[in-house]
Structure formats: structure tokens, C-alpha cells
Coordinates of C-alpha atoms and ligand atoms in Angstrom, one line a residue:
M1 CA 12.3 -2.2 7.4
K2 CA 14.8 -3.1 4.7
K3 CA 13.5 -4.7 1.5
L4 CA 14.7 -8.2 0.9
V5 CA 13.9 -9.4 -2.7
V6 CA 14.3 -13.1 -3.4
L7 CA 14.3 -14.9 -6.8
T8 CA 13.6 -18.6 -6.5
G9 CA 13.6 -21.5 -8.9
A10 CA 13.0 -25.2 -8.9
G11 CA 15.9 -25.9 -6.5
M12 CA 13.9 -24.2 -3.8
S13 CA 11.4 -27.0 -3.8
A14 CA 13.8 -29.9 -4.5
E15 CA 14.1 -30.8 -0.8
S16 CA 10.3 -31.0 -0.8
G17 CA 10.5 -33.8 -3.4
I18 CA 9.6 -31.8 -6.5
S19 CA 12.0 -32.5 -9.4
T20 CA 14.0 -29.6 -10.9
F21 CA 13.9 -29.2 -14.7
R22 CA 17.5 -29.3 -15.8
D23 CA 19.4 -31.4 -13.3
A24 CA 20.1 -35.1 -14.3
G25 CA 16.7 -36.9 -14.2
G26 CA 14.9 -33.6 -14.1
L27 CA 11.4 -33.0 -15.6
W28 CA 12.6 -32.0 -19.0
D29 CA 14.5 -35.4 -19.3
K30 CA 11.2 -37.2 -18.8
Y31 CA 8.8 -35.0 -20.6
P32 CA 9.9 -33.1 -23.8
V33 CA 9.5 -29.4 -23.0
E34 CA 8.1 -28.7 -26.5
Q35 CA 5.3 -31.2 -25.9
V36 CA 4.2 -30.1 -22.4
A37 CA 5.3 -26.5 -22.0
T38 CA 4.5 -24.7 -25.2
P39 CA 1.3 -23.4 -26.8
E40 CA 2.1 -25.5 -29.9
G41 CA 2.4 -28.7 -27.8
Y42 CA -0.9 -27.9 -26.2
A43 CA -2.6 -27.4 -29.6
A44 CA -1.1 -30.6 -30.8
N45 CA -2.1 -32.8 -27.9
P46 CA -4.3 -31.1 -25.2
Q47 CA -5.0 -34.4 -23.5
L48 CA -1.3 -35.1 -22.9
V49 CA -0.7 -31.6 -21.6
T50 CA -3.8 -31.6 -19.4
D51 CA -2.7 -35.0 -17.9
F52 CA 0.9 -33.6 -17.2
Y53 CA -0.5 -30.6 -15.2
N54 CA -3.1 -32.8 -13.5
E55 CA -0.2 -34.9 -12.2
R56 CA 1.8 -31.9 -11.1
R57 CA -1.2 -30.5 -9.4
K58 CA -2.0 -33.7 -7.5
Q59 CA 1.7 -33.9 -6.4
L60 CA 1.0 -30.7 -4.5
L61 CA -1.2 -32.7 -2.2
T62 CA 1.6 -35.0 -1.2
V63 CA 4.5 -32.5 -0.6
K64 CA 5.1 -29.9 2.0
P65 CA 7.3 -26.8 2.3
N66 CA 10.9 -27.5 3.4
R67 CA 13.0 -25.7 6.0
G68 CA 14.2 -23.4 3.3
H69 CA 10.7 -22.2 2.5
E70 CA 10.0 -21.8 6.2
L71 CA 13.2 -19.8 7.0
L72 CA 12.4 -17.5 4.1
A73 CA 9.0 -16.9 5.5
E74 CA 10.6 -16.2 8.9
M75 CA 12.7 -13.5 7.4
E76 CA 9.6 -11.4 7.4
Q77 CA 10.4 -10.7 11.1
F78 CA 13.4 -8.8 10.0
F79 CA 12.8 -7.6 6.4
N80 CA 10.1 -6.5 4.1
V81 CA 10.3 -9.6 2.0
T82 CA 9.1 -10.1 -1.6
V83 CA 9.5 -13.5 -3.1
I84 CA 9.6 -13.6 -6.9
T85 CA 9.3 -17.3 -7.9
Q86 CA 9.6 -19.2 -11.2
N87 CA 8.0 -22.1 -9.4
V88 CA 4.4 -23.0 -10.1
D89 CA 3.9 -24.8 -6.8
N90 CA 2.3 -23.2 -3.8
L91 CA 5.0 -24.0 -1.2
H92 CA 6.1 -20.4 -0.5
E93 CA 2.5 -19.5 0.4
R94 CA 2.0 -22.6 2.5
A95 CA 5.2 -21.8 4.4
G96 CA 3.8 -18.4 5.3
S97 CA 5.4 -16.0 2.8
S98 CA 3.0 -13.1 2.4
R99 CA 4.1 -11.5 -0.8
V100 CA 4.8 -14.1 -3.6
I101 CA 5.0 -13.1 -7.3
H102 CA 4.6 -16.1 -9.6
L103 CA 6.4 -15.3 -12.9
H104 CA 5.5 -18.6 -14.6
G105 CA 1.9 -19.0 -13.3
E106 CA 0.4 -21.3 -10.7
L107 CA -0.6 -24.9 -10.7
T108 CA -3.6 -24.3 -8.5
K109 CA -5.2 -22.0 -11.1
V110 CA -6.7 -22.5 -14.5
T111 CA -7.8 -20.0 -17.1
S112 CA -9.3 -19.4 -20.5
S113 CA -7.5 -20.8 -23.6
W114 CA -8.6 -17.7 -25.5
Q115 CA -7.5 -15.0 -23.0
P116 CA -5.2 -16.6 -20.5
N117 CA -4.2 -13.4 -18.8
N118 CA -7.7 -11.9 -18.5
P119 CA -8.3 -11.9 -14.7
N120 CA -12.0 -12.5 -15.2
Y121 CA -11.2 -16.0 -16.4
I122 CA -8.5 -17.0 -14.0
K123 CA -9.9 -19.5 -11.5
E124 CA -8.4 -21.0 -8.3
L125 CA -9.1 -24.7 -8.1
K126 CA -10.1 -26.5 -4.9
P127 CA -8.1 -29.7 -4.3
E128 CA -11.2 -31.8 -5.4
E129 CA -11.1 -30.0 -8.8
Y130 CA -7.4 -30.7 -9.5
E131 CA -8.2 -33.2 -12.2
V132 CA -9.1 -31.0 -15.2
K133 CA -10.8 -32.6 -18.1
I134 CA -11.0 -31.9 -21.8
G135 CA -14.4 -30.3 -22.1
D136 CA -14.2 -28.3 -18.8
V137 CA -14.7 -24.7 -19.9
A138 CA -13.8 -21.2 -18.7
A139 CA -16.5 -18.5 -18.3
D140 CA -15.9 -17.5 -21.9
G141 CA -16.7 -20.9 -23.2
S142 CA -13.1 -21.9 -24.1
Q143 CA -11.4 -25.0 -22.9
L144 CA -9.9 -24.5 -19.4
R145 CA -6.1 -24.5 -19.7
P146 CA -3.4 -24.4 -17.0
F147 CA -2.6 -21.0 -15.6
I148 CA 1.0 -21.6 -16.6
V149 CA 3.3 -19.4 -18.7
W150 CA 4.6 -21.6 -21.4
F151 CA 7.8 -21.1 -23.5
G152 CA 7.1 -18.5 -26.2
E153 CA 4.4 -16.8 -24.1
A154 CA 4.6 -13.3 -22.5
V155 CA 5.5 -13.1 -18.8
P156 CA 2.9 -10.5 -17.6
M157 CA 4.3 -10.4 -14.0
I158 CA 7.8 -9.4 -15.1
E159 CA 7.1 -5.6 -14.9
T160 CA 6.0 -6.0 -11.3
A161 CA 9.0 -8.1 -10.5
I162 CA 11.3 -5.5 -12.1
D163 CA 9.8 -2.8 -9.9
Y164 CA 10.6 -4.8 -6.7
C165 CA 14.2 -5.6 -8.0
E166 CA 14.8 -1.9 -8.5
Q167 CA 13.8 -1.2 -4.9
A168 CA 15.7 -4.0 -3.2
D169 CA 18.1 -3.4 -0.3
V170 CA 19.3 -7.0 -0.3
F171 CA 18.9 -9.4 -3.2
L172 CA 18.9 -13.2 -2.8
I173 CA 18.8 -16.0 -5.5
I174 CA 17.9 -19.5 -4.5
G175 CA 17.9 -22.7 -6.6
T176 CA 17.7 -21.5 -10.2
S177 CA 20.1 -22.3 -13.1
L178 CA 19.3 -18.8 -14.5
N179 CA 18.8 -20.3 -18.0
V180 CA 15.3 -18.9 -18.6
Y181 CA 14.6 -15.3 -19.5
P182 CA 13.2 -12.8 -18.7
A183 CA 13.5 -14.2 -15.1
A184 CA 17.3 -14.7 -15.4
G185 CA 17.7 -11.0 -16.3
L186 CA 16.1 -9.6 -13.1
L187 CA 19.5 -9.3 -11.4
N188 CA 20.3 -6.6 -13.9
Y189 CA 17.6 -4.4 -12.4
V190 CA 19.1 -4.6 -8.9
P191 CA 21.1 -1.4 -8.1
A192 CA 24.8 -1.8 -8.1
H193 CA 25.3 -1.1 -4.3
V194 CA 22.9 -3.8 -3.3
P195 CA 24.5 -6.9 -1.9
V196 CA 23.6 -10.1 -3.8
Y197 CA 23.5 -13.6 -2.2
L198 CA 23.1 -16.9 -4.1
I199 CA 22.2 -20.2 -2.6
D200 CA 22.7 -23.3 -4.8
P201 CA 24.6 -26.5 -4.4
K202 CA 26.0 -26.1 -7.9
Q203 CA 28.0 -23.3 -9.3
V204 CA 25.6 -20.9 -11.2
P205 CA 27.3 -18.7 -13.7
I206 CA 26.3 -15.0 -13.4
A207 CA 26.3 -13.6 -16.9
S208 CA 27.1 -10.0 -15.9
G209 CA 30.1 -10.9 -13.8
R210 CA 28.7 -9.0 -10.9
P211 CA 30.1 -9.9 -7.5
V212 CA 27.8 -12.3 -5.6
H213 CA 28.1 -13.8 -2.2
V214 CA 27.8 -17.5 -3.0
I215 CA 26.5 -20.0 -0.4
Q216 CA 27.1 -23.3 -2.1
K217 CA 24.5 -25.4 -0.3
G218 CA 21.0 -26.7 -0.7
A219 CA 18.1 -24.4 0.1
S220 CA 17.5 -25.4 3.8
E221 CA 21.2 -25.4 4.9
G222 CA 21.8 -22.3 2.8
M223 CA 19.0 -20.4 4.4
V224 CA 20.4 -21.3 7.9
E225 CA 23.7 -19.7 6.8
L226 CA 22.0 -16.7 5.2
K227 CA 20.0 -16.0 8.3
R228 CA 23.2 -16.1 10.3
L229 CA 24.9 -13.7 7.9
L230 CA 22.0 -11.2 7.8
V231 CA 20.3 -11.2 11.2
E232 CA 22.3 -13.0 13.9
Ligands
LIG301 N1 18.6 -26.5 -3.0 C1 18.9 -25.4 -3.8 N2 19.1 -25.5 -5.1 C2 19.1 -26.7 -5.7 C3 18.8 -27.9 -4.9 C4 18.6 -27.7 -3.5 N3 18.4 -28.7 -2.7 N4 18.9 -28.9 -5.8 C5 19.1 -28.4 -7.0 N5 19.3 -27.1 -7.0 C6 19.6 -26.2 -8.1 C7 20.3 -26.7 -9.2 O1 21.7 -26.8 -8.9 C8 20.0 -25.7 -10.3 O2 20.9 -24.6 -10.3 O3 18.3 -25.7 -8.6 C9 18.6 -25.2 -9.9 C10 17.4 -25.8 -10.8 O4 17.6 -25.3 -12.1 P1 16.5 -25.6 -13.2 O5 16.1 -27.1 -13.2 O6 17.0 -25.1 -14.5 O7 15.2 -24.8 -12.7 P2 14.8 -23.3 -12.8 O8 16.1 -22.4 -12.9 O9 13.8 -23.0 -11.8 O10 14.1 -23.3 -14.3 C11 13.5 -22.1 -14.7 O11 12.6 -23.2 -16.6 O12 11.4 -24.8 -17.7 C12 11.4 -23.9 -16.9 O13 9.4 -22.7 -16.4 C13 10.4 -23.6 -15.9 O14 10.4 -22.1 -14.1 C14 11.2 -23.0 -14.8 C15 12.3 -22.3 -15.5

């Protein structure tokens, strides 16, 4: 089967009711990114940051995958699909996608403050544990922190993501403004002969000027069109 590699961003989950970051009224308008998504912000006010992620985590219990997530999962009937997501929600998994690489971490997990990327300390929370408190500790005795890649931190999954991009037969981008690196640079690892599709209701500038088949629609409608183009 041909390999379909998909890079998704916040727009993928917009129709599920999760705010994007940089659209008007997006999350970074409401919460200063320096305060809630940097190691410095966490050091300055761990309670604020813990509350912010507790809220995001509890929102997962009220939202569900949209048709776009579902159609992407259905593409596994026709392709060997790898989803590389910048999203920290679990909607791709819940829609049935079987290989999901989370570049920016996962809301459903917590980890050690001292060694956030040590697999021994990464823990999946059950829904009844979604409210993390200051004083809850990891197995190494450090405060439990969200398993989220904050600005200024390394992106450990990027190497794995690059490997998949280099092997792609078809590449698809959905719902990302391509503002944040290294994720935004993944397209540069996709071989030149590989067709690239992009689904987004807004125009997203492609820095390299590489030709891209643009489907200027939301994720659900866009996936209907993509499916028509690729498999019908
Ligand atoms: N369907 C598809 N795309 C949509 C939809 C929709 N219904 N609604 C909005 N979009 C698009 C917007 O047009 C925009 O291009 O989703 C994109 C969202 O862009 P951002 O808010 O910048 O989100 P993203 O690119 O995922 O951000 C990357 O930045 O702060 C961080 O770590 C956070 O992972 C995030 C990273």
C-alpha cells in the first residue's frame, strides 16, 4: 500500500469545538503563550499552568472527533497512513487512526518535571485523574507536569516524523498555519516527486514555494474532496 503521511494542526479539531491558537479569538488571545506554554511560565506560576492544562484535559471529555478525523481514519482502507499531529488532543486516536505521532505532547499524559522525556516517568491519566494538583508527584519525586512540549523545549518526536516524511508517497497538510518550527519544516523532507495536498479554509503560505494542491475548505468538507481525488 502507498504511504500517506499527514501533518495536522489545530484546524483539524476546530469543528470538534476546540479553539485554534492563532485565529481571531484563538487560545493565544485569551492566555498569553509565555505564561502557559513555556518552561519559564511554569516556573513562575505552576498553579496557573496546571489549571490551564486541567481545563484543556477536561474539555476532551466534552468533545468528539469530527467527520474530518473520521475520514482520515477511513483512509487506512486505501493507504498506509501516518498522522503527524501538532495537536495535544486525542481525537485522531478516538476516530480510529492507528499510527499517530504527537509532536507537541499529549494532554492525557503527565510526566516528571525533572526528566520530562524519560519514558519511565510518562504516565497516561484516566479521566478521573484529569485534575492534576500541585503536590502530585512523578515516580522520581518531582512535581507532575503536563506531557506537553512547550516553546523553547526540544521536540523529541521530530526525528521519527522526519523519517516518515522522507518515505511518503502522498503528503497531506490539514489545519495548520505553519508558523511553528520544527513542525512547519517537515514539508522540506518530503521528496520532490511526491504530491502535496493542503486542506485549510484560509490561504496558508508555503515558504519553499513548492507546488501544492490546495483544497480551501474546512477539515470535514476538505477530507470529502480529498477522498474523491485520491480514491474514488
Ligand atoms: N478546518 C481546517 N482548518 C481550519 C479550520 C477548519 N475548520 N478552522 C481553522 N483552520 C485553520 C486556520 O485557518 C489556521 O491555518 O487552522 C489553522 C490553525 O493555525 P494555528 O492556530 O496557528 O494552529 P497550529 O498551526 O496547529 O499551531 C501550531 O502552535 O502554539 C502552538 O503548540 C501549539 O501545536 C500548536 C502550534
